[in-house]
DNA sequence: GCATTCAATACTACATCGGTATACAATTCT
DNA sequence: AGAATTGTATACCGATGTAGTATTGAATGC
């Protein structure tokens, strides 16, 4: 598993679309139509994206949403964090949360390292990079190429 | 977020302990005591680990569990997959599941690439590597060093 | 002022997950 | 054989979180 929630998934999907339209503004209803995500759900997601300052909103006639930065400067890590909160594989991964075992656990201090690595991967993959992955024919973005090298 | 479930967390914790004891056998009750994980929960986790053939079990007096392979040959990816199923960031990440948007979604074919990359990271981090991460002083395991290089 | 469009809140149905209880099967030792 | 030990299997429960919905309110622009 280790899956990203549906809402975050939608968030990325929407951000991606906004990226293609940039710098045009897109109304919430249009977003729902294009992405086929139910409107009320879009509403909820947009709130997160605005709060995270990933998109700029404007009200009134001809209002809508607009990607705040070029797609190449928006990482998947940011997008996911915007919707689901900061990446934390375990409770003790980042600013130690509230794991009751924390004191007696051998692995307590060791997770942040792992966490940092996968975070780094997501940070280095931008919305623009997503396009490069192509449909069913993965093209690894430059910053990650060294890691993937032994794969294909 | 993007967190690994508590059960998988426990699983790794247990595997790690078994690794230190190897090749000794450890009874379920002992595992519960040492790791401070509630016994019934240990019971549930062990089933997954046995099914995945990560540990070998033996019944009867002086029975218990034993790590099937050297800790350096057990990856976090395997451990997590054993408990939570195969890694799939989104529904369409691996063998396309059942996302109703799949046909009309621009990103449908693009996730497997991302998925493969983070999977690769978890595959390259073994139980033995966990130790090297040290407490609060991360030491990146060799196979990932190139990726982390620009960080510190 | 009025149409348009986003913002905020509250709520519900549902799934998943962590955790528990209980009955059962296999192994060893005497 | 029989008792003690240890893992296996199943079924269940309650808390938590998630996806989705509804309603009402506030800002913008003409
Ligand atoms: S302290 Fe141990 S048990 Fe608690 S979250 Fe960290 S690794 Fe898991
Ligand atoms: S098809 Fe689109 S919406 Fe469905 S899981 Fe894949 S990315 Fe998410």
Coordinates of C-alpha atoms (C1' of nucleotides) and ligand atoms in Angstrom, one line a residue:
Chain A
X1 CA 0.0 0.0 0.0
X2 CA 1.6 3.2 1.2
X3 CA -0.8 5.1 -0.9
X4 CA -1.5 8.8 -1.2
X5 CA -5.1 9.7 -0.4
X6 CA -7.6 10.2 -3.1
X7 CA -8.0 13.9 -2.3
X8 CA -4.2 14.5 -2.7
X9 CA -4.4 12.5 -5.9
X10 CA -7.1 14.8 -7.1
X11 CA -5.1 17.8 -6.0
X12 CA -2.2 16.8 -8.1
X13 CA -4.5 16.1 -11.0
X14 CA -6.0 19.6 -10.7
X15 CA -2.7 21.3 -10.3
X16 CA -1.5 19.6 -13.4
X17 CA -4.4 20.9 -15.3
X18 CA -4.0 24.4 -14.0
X19 CA -0.4 24.1 -15.1
X20 CA -1.3 23.4 -18.6
X21 CA -3.8 26.4 -18.6
X22 CA -1.4 28.8 -17.0
X23 CA -1.6 31.7 -16.7
X24 CA -5.2 31.5 -17.5
X25 CA -7.8 31.4 -14.7
X26 CA -10.1 28.5 -14.4
X27 CA -13.4 28.5 -12.5
X28 CA -14.1 25.7 -10.0
X29 CA -16.9 24.4 -12.1
X30 CA -14.8 24.1 -15.2
X31 CA -12.2 22.3 -13.2
X32 CA -14.8 19.8 -12.1
X33 CA -15.9 19.2 -15.6
X34 CA -12.5 18.8 -17.1
X35 CA -11.1 16.6 -14.5
X36 CA -14.4 14.7 -13.9
X37 CA -13.9 15.1 -10.1
X38 CA -17.2 15.8 -8.4
X39 CA -17.7 19.5 -7.8
X40 CA -18.1 19.4 -4.0
X41 CA -14.9 17.5 -3.7
X42 CA -13.1 20.0 -5.9
X43 CA -14.3 22.6 -3.6
X44 CA -12.7 20.9 -0.6
X45 CA -9.4 20.3 -2.4
X46 CA -9.1 23.9 -3.6
X47 CA -9.2 25.1 -0.1
X48 CA -6.1 23.2 0.8
X49 CA -4.3 24.3 -2.4
X50 CA -5.1 28.0 -1.7
X51 CA -4.1 27.7 1.9
X52 CA -0.8 26.3 0.8
X53 CA -0.4 29.1 -1.6
X54 CA 0.0 26.8 -4.5
X55 CA -2.9 28.4 -6.4
X56 CA -4.2 31.9 -6.4
X57 CA -7.9 32.4 -6.3
X58 CA -10.0 35.3 -7.5
X59 CA -13.7 35.8 -6.8
X60 CA -16.5 37.4 -8.8
X61 CA -17.3 37.2 -12.4
X62 CA -14.4 35.8 -14.5
X63 CA -12.8 34.7 -11.3
X64 CA -11.3 31.3 -10.7
X65 CA -8.1 29.6 -9.8
X66 CA -4.6 30.0 -11.3
X67 CA -1.4 28.1 -10.6
X68 CA 0.8 30.4 -8.4
X69 CA 4.1 29.2 -9.9
X70 CA 5.3 27.6 -13.1
X71 CA 4.6 23.8 -13.1
X72 CA 8.3 23.1 -13.0
X73 CA 8.5 24.8 -9.6
X74 CA 5.8 22.9 -7.9
X75 CA 6.9 19.6 -6.5
X76 CA 4.8 16.5 -5.7
X77 CA 5.9 16.8 -2.2
X78 CA 4.4 20.2 -1.9
X79 CA 1.2 19.2 -3.5
X80 CA 0.8 16.1 -1.3
X81 CA 1.7 18.0 1.8
X82 CA -0.8 20.7 1.0
X83 CA -3.6 18.3 1.1
X84 CA -2.5 15.6 3.6
X85 CA 0.0 17.5 5.7
X86 CA 3.8 17.0 5.9
X87 CA 5.3 13.7 4.9
X88 CA 5.8 11.4 7.9
X89 CA 6.2 7.7 7.2
X90 CA 5.9 7.0 10.9
X91 CA 4.9 9.0 14.0
X92 CA 8.6 9.5 14.9
X93 CA 9.6 10.4 11.4
X94 CA 9.5 14.2 11.7
X95 CA 9.1 16.4 14.7
X96 CA 8.4 13.5 16.9
X97 CA 4.7 13.1 17.2
X98 CA 3.0 11.1 19.9
X99 CA 4.1 7.4 19.7
X100 CA 3.8 5.9 23.1
X101 CA 6.6 3.5 22.3
X102 CA 9.0 6.2 21.3
X103 CA 11.2 5.9 24.4
X104 CA 11.6 2.2 24.3
X105 CA 11.8 1.8 20.6
X106 CA 15.1 1.0 18.9
X107 CA 14.1 2.5 15.6
X108 CA 12.8 5.8 17.1
X109 CA 15.7 7.9 16.0
X110 CA 16.3 6.1 12.8
X111 CA 13.2 6.9 10.7
X112 CA 13.8 10.5 10.0
X113 CA 16.7 9.5 7.7
X114 CA 14.5 7.2 5.6
X115 CA 11.8 9.8 5.7
X116 CA 14.2 12.4 4.4
X117 CA 15.2 10.3 1.4
X118 CA 11.7 9.6 0.1
X119 CA 10.8 13.2 0.8
X120 CA 13.7 14.2 -1.4
X121 CA 12.4 12.1 -4.2
X122 CA 9.0 13.7 -4.1
X123 CA 10.6 17.1 -3.8
X124 CA 12.6 16.5 -7.0
X125 CA 9.7 15.5 -9.0
X126 CA 7.7 18.5 -10.3
X127 CA 4.4 18.8 -12.0
X128 CA 6.3 19.4 -15.2
X129 CA 8.3 16.3 -14.7
X130 CA 5.0 14.3 -14.6
X131 CA 4.5 15.0 -18.3
X132 CA 7.9 13.6 -19.1
X133 CA 7.0 10.3 -17.6
X134 CA 4.8 9.8 -20.6
X135 CA 2.0 7.3 -20.8
X136 CA 3.4 3.8 -20.0
X137 CA 6.8 4.8 -21.3
X138 CA 8.5 6.2 -18.2
X139 CA 11.1 8.9 -18.8
X140 CA 12.9 9.7 -15.7
X141 CA 13.4 13.4 -14.9
X142 CA 17.1 14.5 -14.9
X143 CA 17.4 15.0 -11.1
X144 CA 16.5 11.4 -10.5
X145 CA 18.2 9.8 -13.4
X146 CA 21.2 8.5 -11.4
X147 CA 18.9 6.7 -9.0
X148 CA 17.0 5.0 -11.7
X149 CA 20.0 4.2 -13.8
X150 CA 20.3 0.6 -12.8
X151 CA 16.7 -0.1 -13.5
X152 CA 16.5 0.1 -17.3
Chain B
X1 CA 1.1 12.4 5.6
X2 CA 1.8 9.5 3.3
X3 CA 2.4 7.3 6.3
X4 CA 3.1 3.7 6.6
X5 CA 0.5 2.0 8.8
X6 CA 1.2 1.2 12.4
X7 CA 1.1 -2.6 11.8
X8 CA 3.8 -2.3 9.1
X9 CA 5.8 -0.1 11.4
X10 CA 5.6 -2.8 14.1
X11 CA 6.5 -5.4 11.5
X12 CA 9.7 -3.6 10.7
X13 CA 10.4 -3.1 14.3
X14 CA 10.0 -6.8 14.9
X15 CA 12.0 -7.8 11.9
X16 CA 14.8 -5.6 13.1
X17 CA 14.8 -7.2 16.4
X18 CA 14.8 -10.7 14.9
X19 CA 17.7 -9.6 12.8
X20 CA 19.8 -8.7 15.8
X21 CA 19.0 -12.1 17.4
X22 CA 19.6 -14.1 14.3
X23 CA 19.9 -17.0 14.0
X24 CA 18.3 -17.5 17.4
X25 CA 14.6 -18.2 17.6
X26 CA 12.4 -15.9 19.5
X27 CA 9.0 -16.8 21.0
X28 CA 6.0 -14.6 20.2
X29 CA 5.6 -13.6 23.8
X30 CA 9.3 -12.6 24.1
X31 CA 8.9 -10.5 21.0
X32 CA 5.9 -8.7 22.5
X33 CA 7.9 -8.1 25.7
X34 CA 11.0 -6.8 24.1
X35 CA 9.3 -4.6 21.5
X36 CA 6.5 -3.5 23.9
X37 CA 4.0 -4.2 21.1
X38 CA 0.8 -5.7 22.6
X39 CA 0.8 -9.5 22.2
X40 CA -2.4 -9.9 20.2
X41 CA -1.1 -7.4 17.7
X42 CA 2.2 -9.2 17.4
X43 CA 0.2 -12.3 16.7
X44 CA -1.5 -10.6 13.8
X45 CA 1.7 -9.1 12.4
X46 CA 3.6 -12.4 12.5
X47 CA 1.1 -14.0 10.3
X48 CA 1.8 -11.6 7.5
X49 CA 5.6 -12.0 8.0
X50 CA 5.3 -15.7 7.8
X51 CA 3.1 -15.7 4.8
X52 CA 5.6 -13.4 3.1
X53 CA 8.3 -15.9 4.0
X54 CA 10.3 -13.2 5.7
X55 CA 10.5 -15.2 8.9
X56 CA 10.5 -18.9 9.6
X57 CA 8.2 -20.2 12.4
X58 CA 8.5 -23.3 14.5
X59 CA 5.9 -24.6 16.9
X60 CA 6.1 -26.5 20.1
X61 CA 8.4 -26.1 23.1
X62 CA 11.4 -24.0 22.2
X63 CA 9.7 -22.9 19.1
X64 CA 9.4 -19.3 17.9
X65 CA 10.3 -17.1 15.0
X66 CA 13.5 -16.6 13.1
X67 CA 14.5 -14.2 10.4
X68 CA 14.6 -16.1 7.2
X69 CA 17.5 -14.1 5.6
X70 CA 20.3 -11.9 6.8
X71 CA 19.1 -8.5 7.7
X72 CA 21.0 -6.9 4.9
X73 CA 18.9 -8.9 2.4
X74 CA 15.6 -7.8 3.7
X75 CA 14.4 -4.5 2.2
X76 CA 11.9 -2.1 3.7
X77 CA 9.9 -2.5 0.6
X78 CA 9.4 -6.2 1.2
X79 CA 8.6 -5.6 4.9
X80 CA 6.0 -3.0 4.1
X81 CA 4.6 -5.0 1.3
X82 CA 4.3 -8.1 3.5
X83 CA 2.0 -6.3 5.9
X84 CA 0.2 -3.7 3.7
X85 CA 0.4 -5.2 0.3
X86 CA 2.4 -4.0 -2.7
X87 CA 3.3 -0.3 -2.9
X88 CA 0.8 1.7 -4.9
X89 CA 0.8 5.5 -4.5
X90 CA -2.4 5.7 -6.5
X91 CA -4.9 3.2 -7.8
X92 CA -3.4 3.5 -11.3
X93 CA 0.1 3.1 -10.0
X94 CA 0.7 -0.6 -10.5
X95 CA -1.4 -3.1 -12.3
X96 CA -4.2 -0.7 -12.8
X97 CA -6.8 -1.1 -10.1
X98 CA -10.2 0.2 -10.3
X99 CA -10.2 4.0 -10.6
X100 CA -13.4 5.1 -12.3
X101 CA -11.6 8.1 -13.8
X102 CA -8.8 6.0 -15.3
X103 CA -10.0 6.5 -18.8
X104 CA -10.5 10.2 -18.7
X105 CA -7.5 11.0 -16.5
X106 CA -4.5 12.7 -18.0
X107 CA -2.2 11.3 -15.3
X108 CA -3.4 7.7 -15.5
X109 CA -0.4 6.4 -17.3
X110 CA 2.1 8.6 -15.6
X111 CA 2.0 7.4 -12.0
X112 CA 3.7 4.1 -12.5
X113 CA 7.0 5.9 -13.1
X114 CA 6.8 7.9 -9.9
X115 CA 5.8 4.8 -8.1
X116 CA 8.7 2.9 -9.4
X117 CA 11.1 5.5 -8.1
X118 CA 10.0 5.6 -4.5
X119 CA 9.7 1.8 -4.6
X120 CA 13.3 1.6 -5.7
X121 CA 14.3 3.7 -2.7
X122 CA 12.6 1.4 -0.3
X123 CA 14.0 -1.6 -2.0
X124 CA 17.5 -0.3 -1.6
X125 CA 17.1 0.3 2.1
X126 CA 17.6 -2.9 4.1
X127 CA 17.0 -3.7 7.7
X128 CA 20.8 -3.5 8.2
X129 CA 20.9 -0.1 6.6
X130 CA 18.4 1.1 9.3
X131 CA 21.1 0.7 11.9
X132 CA 23.5 2.8 9.9
X133 CA 21.0 5.7 10.0
X134 CA 22.0 6.1 13.6
X135 CA 20.0 7.9 16.2
X136 CA 19.4 11.5 15.0
X137 CA 22.6 11.4 13.0
X138 CA 21.6 10.1 9.6
X139 CA 24.1 8.1 7.7
X140 CA 22.9 7.4 4.2
X141 CA 23.5 3.8 3.0
X142 CA 25.8 3.5 0.0
X143 CA 23.2 2.6 -2.6
X144 CA 21.4 5.9 -2.0
X145 CA 24.3 8.1 -1.4
X146 CA 24.3 9.7 -4.8
X147 CA 20.7 10.8 -4.4
X148 CA 21.3 12.4 -1.0
X149 CA 24.6 14.0 -1.9
X150 CA 23.2 17.5 -2.6
X151 CA 21.4 17.5 0.7
X152 CA 24.2 17.8 3.3
Chain C
dG1 C1' -28.0 45.9 -7.0
dC2 C1' -27.3 41.9 -8.8
dA3 C1' -25.1 38.0 -11.0
dT4 C1' -21.0 35.4 -10.4
dT5 C1' -17.7 33.0 -8.1
dC6 C1' -15.0 31.6 -4.1
dA7 C1' -15.0 30.7 1.3
dA8 C1' -16.4 28.5 5.5
dT9 C1' -18.7 25.3 8.2
dA10 C1' -21.0 21.4 9.5
dC11 C1' -22.6 16.9 8.6
dT12 C1' -23.0 11.9 7.1
dA13 C1' -21.9 7.3 5.3
dC14 C1' -18.4 4.4 4.9
dA15 C1' -14.0 2.1 4.9
dT16 C1' -10.0 1.0 7.1
dC17 C1' -7.2 0.1 10.9
dG18 C1' -5.5 -1.1 15.2
dG19 C1' -6.6 -4.0 18.7
dT20 C1' -9.0 -8.2 21.1
dA21 C1' -10.9 -12.8 22.1
dT22 C1' -11.3 -17.5 21.4
dA23 C1' -10.8 -21.9 19.7
dC24 C1' -7.5 -25.0 17.2
dA25 C1' -3.4 -27.5 15.4
dA26 C1' 1.4 -28.8 15.6
dT27 C1' 5.6 -30.1 18.2
dT28 C1' 8.3 -31.7 22.0
dC29 C1' 9.3 -34.0 26.3
dT30 C1' 8.4 -37.2 29.7
Chain D
dA1 C1' 0.1 -41.8 25.4
dG2 C1' -0.5 -37.5 27.4
dA3 C1' 0.6 -33.0 29.0
dA4 C1' 2.8 -28.7 28.2
dT5 C1' 4.3 -25.4 25.0
dT6 C1' 4.0 -22.6 21.1
dG7 C1' 2.2 -21.0 16.7
dT8 C1' -2.4 -20.7 13.5
dA9 C1' -6.9 -19.3 12.2
dT10 C1' -11.1 -16.8 12.5
dA11 C1' -14.2 -13.8 13.8
dC12 C1' -15.3 -9.6 16.0
dC13 C1' -15.3 -4.8 17.8
dG14 C1' -14.6 0.1 18.3
dA15 C1' -12.1 4.2 17.1
dT16 C1' -10.5 6.9 13.6
dG17 C1' -10.1 9.0 9.3
dT18 C1' -11.7 9.7 4.6
dA19 C1' -14.5 10.8 0.7
dG20 C1' -18.3 13.1 -0.3
dT21 C1' -22.5 16.4 0.4
dA22 C1' -25.2 20.4 1.8
dT23 C1' -25.8 25.0 3.3
dT24 C1' -24.8 29.5 4.1
dG25 C1' -21.9 33.5 3.7
dA26 C1' -18.6 36.8 1.7
dA27 C1' -16.0 39.1 -2.0
dT28 C1' -15.7 40.9 -6.7
dG29 C1' -17.1 43.3 -10.9
dC30 C1' -20.4 45.3 -14.1
Ligands
LIG1 S1 8.9 5.1 17.9 FE1 9.1 3.0 17.1 S2 7.0 2.3 17.1 FE2 6.8 4.5 17.5 S3 6.5 5.3 15.4 FE3 8.7 5.4 15.7 S4 9.4 3.4 14.9 FE4 7.2 3.1 15.1
LIG2 S1 -6.5 7.5 -12.9 FE1 -6.2 9.6 -12.3 S2 -7.6 9.9 -10.7 FE2 -7.5 7.7 -11.0 S3 -5.9 7.1 -9.6 FE3 -4.8 7.4 -11.4 S4 -4.2 9.5 -11.3 FE4 -5.7 9.3 -9.6

